[in-house]
Amino acid sequence: MREVMLKDIGRVGLFLTAATPLILIPGFFFPFVTTRNLFFRFCVEIAAFSILAGGVRRLRDVAFKDDPILKWFVAYVLVLLVAAFFGASRWHSFFGDFERMGGVLAWLHLFVFYFMLRVVMREGDWPILFRLFVVAADGVVVWGGSEFLPQSFRNPSFQMGLSHGSTIGNQGLLAPYLLIVLGLAVWLARTEKSPFWRSFAALSGCILLFGIGGARNRSSELGLLVGSFVGSVTLIGMSKNRRISAKKYGLGLTAAAGLIGLLAYGISTHAPQLAETVGGRWKGFTSSPIDYSRTIEWNIALKGFRDRPILGYGPENHQVVSSRHYDPRIYDVLGDGIFDRTHNAWLELLATSGMAGFFTMIGIWAAAVVTLRRGVGEELFSAGEAAILAATLAGYAVYLTFWFFDINCVVVWVALLAFITSRRAPALEIAADRSLGQRHGLSWALGALVILVAYLQGVLPLQAARTLSNALSPGVFEYRLMEFQKVMNSASPQTLHTFPLYYQFLRNSAPLISRETNPLVRKEFDLAMQRGALEAERSIARNREDDRSYVDAGRFFVLAGVYYGDRRYLERAMLHLTHAVRISPRRPDGRILLSGLLISLHDTAKALAQIDSAMRLAPGYSATYQYAARLELRHNNPDSAASLLLVAMSHRPIPLDAAALGVVDTLQARGSYARAAQLTRRLLEHAYGEMAGWRKLRPPPQLSPIELNFANRLPILYLSAGDGVNAVRAANAFLAFEPNAGSLAATFTSDVARGGAEKWRNQWVLYPLPTVSGSAMTSSK
């Protein structure tokens, strides 16, 4: 009786996993990822503990030949363990990070999930589990579908539309989840005996199709098409009379395709906005820059596979591969953005777990197909069921060619694998063939191990995610520092983001602390900087082959060197940034930072060499031109600096900051008024559109003091350059940003019109405001 009750508890734990995509708790770092991943792990651990507490003992009659998926799953997890141990970043491979929560530990939980499903699930339990999956997916669609309601009917709590990923948080992860659950809904609609549940499944199928369309993810839409084709071919191939079936289903598919075509034509004609919403992402498919960036990442993964063909760089280590084989063409697409995944699960397997990981994963899929085929031959599956399940697997496999495994989808996928096996192989038995004392001792020992894992890999990461979120929230320095210290002292293994975020906190706090008169606060900041130096080295120790670790450490030591005026910190920064360039010689970021450090150390020749290399590597990366402009200004070449900034803007807008203002300052001081006016206007128009339209902007933009300074001096620059027409236009346009200058602008316009504007030429700005000048680039005014 006790064992039956515990088994029921385990079954409930497995049923609860269906709610994983609905778990979204604010106040945690990466709330779309951390909370639901840890929820899933807790559910699996509850199921495992309940079975173990029932009194283990030893597995009896586990024949791998009856469960080939189990065999390949065991092999895959073992390969991941070995690949992680010999990989480039062992810590990250085992535990992942808060952004993805992947790694060996994640796959180990998925394996236990599969194993527990095979142990506790009875034949009648599978429809219940699938209904729960479908109900959860319907909830996700309903939550996100509110974006299609009129504004007055929307619930203010529903802030995440389908195009933003609903509760999943990413449309590219939402659509495949709906796609794979759609397969379950179709299976339920075909197999349910109750008219109520059959109708529910059919209605849910329509809801899920609507959700897939609303998510606008091409990979999933392509998976839906390919899956439908595979399902049709499977159905025809397994029918007793293939010719008749081919004719019948062929006519049905043709009619369906024609109906869909007519429907699409009608929508595009009479509701073009809806057509653009659903199908707009297919426009320019071959020229999409994001698709181009994917192929860049794919090539990087293939190069990584050639480096380590057997076991790869280790799970979750795509960024290490990217460091080694960085392709600067990515800057033409994403700027300084990065992909933390290959966006092709199959190539990522090759790069991070080698041929061993790739073939064992393929083995899992192949075992599912073989089990399905044999089940049809043994009449355990009908041809219709086999077609639905094959279509679902095929659609998900197509999606994975452009994306990656995600907790929301992979839970359903593993459940589907366990269901396919359960039709052919009996449930795994846990037999009590030991003495009572032995059973209780072993069960409690294993149960204690599960509790320990749940605490170390569940409770602690959850606490760390909560604390890190608190540390990033606005607040007083002392409180945020205390929260960061809690995270850094935590035993949670997800540490990848902690130090970069801690550095950002210190960098933002340093200017305030430098003006602080309380010696206790300054002492506290000194201790925080000492802890930062320690954490920088720890971060490198955990990720020695990732150039980002060295770049982050270099940034920190530059901050320390500038704050304390201590050259020793700058020299440590030099060592780390030089090593980052050595690891990833084709990534410009390290070279740009190194050039800035060299400028601070007055080693201009080496700084020029690094900037020159960065410009040749990534001619489309605007940051390189900004740093090059800084160097030119240091060499008293403001015209060259302006030219470089103009080139930078041809690739990407650059900020209206003190660095750019420094160039304008110097040009104005040296009498290069036309050049200064050209640069100033281009900077402003990049940010706010054509000058003639500034006064039409609604709502009127709120400029920072530095941004306002650009607009404030533009009329004077044009006037000094002898261009009275543009001077008047600039003065009138300035009123969009400073309405109080109306009378002064009118006087200026009048003076220019009658030729009496000489007094204005001696001014730097049109309207008296607090003085702001460029600091980062200015060598003289």
mmCIF file with all atom_site columns, N, CA and C in Angstrom, residues 321 344 663:
data_model
loop_
_atom_site.group_PDB
_atom_site.id
_atom_site.type_symbol
_atom_site.label_atom_id
_atom_site.label_alt_id
_atom_site.label_comp_id
_atom_site.label_asym_id
_atom_site.label_entity_id
_atom_site.label_seq_id
_atom_site.pdbx_PDB_ins_code
_atom_site.Cartn_x
_atom_site.Cartn_y
_atom_site.Cartn_z
_atom_site.occupancy
_atom_site.B_iso_or_equiv
_atom_site.pdbx_formal_charge
_atom_site.auth_seq_id
_atom_site.auth_comp_id
_atom_site.auth_asym_id
_atom_site.auth_atom_id
_atom_site.pdbx_PDB_model_num
ATOM 1 N N  . VAL A 1 321 ? 34.108 27.831 -28.976 1.00 0.00 ? 321 VAL A N  1
ATOM 2 C CA . VAL A 1 321 ? 34.352 27.570 -30.400 1.00 0.00 ? 321 VAL A CA 1
ATOM 3 C C  . VAL A 1 321 ? 34.359 28.886 -31.168 1.00 0.00 ? 321 VAL A C  1
ATOM 4 N N  . ASN A 1 344 ? 21.775 25.584 -34.786 1.00 0.00 ? 344 ASN A N  1
ATOM 5 C CA . ASN A 1 344 ? 21.608 24.339 -35.532 1.00 0.00 ? 344 ASN A CA 1
ATOM 6 C C  . ASN A 1 344 ? 22.020 23.244 -34.556 1.00 0.00 ? 344 ASN A C  1
ATOM 7 N N  . VAL A 1 663 ? 35.335 65.734 -30.634 1.00 0.00 ? 663 VAL A N  1
ATOM 8 C CA . VAL A 1 663 ? 35.765 66.014 -32.008 1.00 0.00 ? 663 VAL A CA 1
ATOM 9 C C  . VAL A 1 663 ? 35.182 67.345 -32.472 1.00 0.00 ? 663 VAL A C  1
#
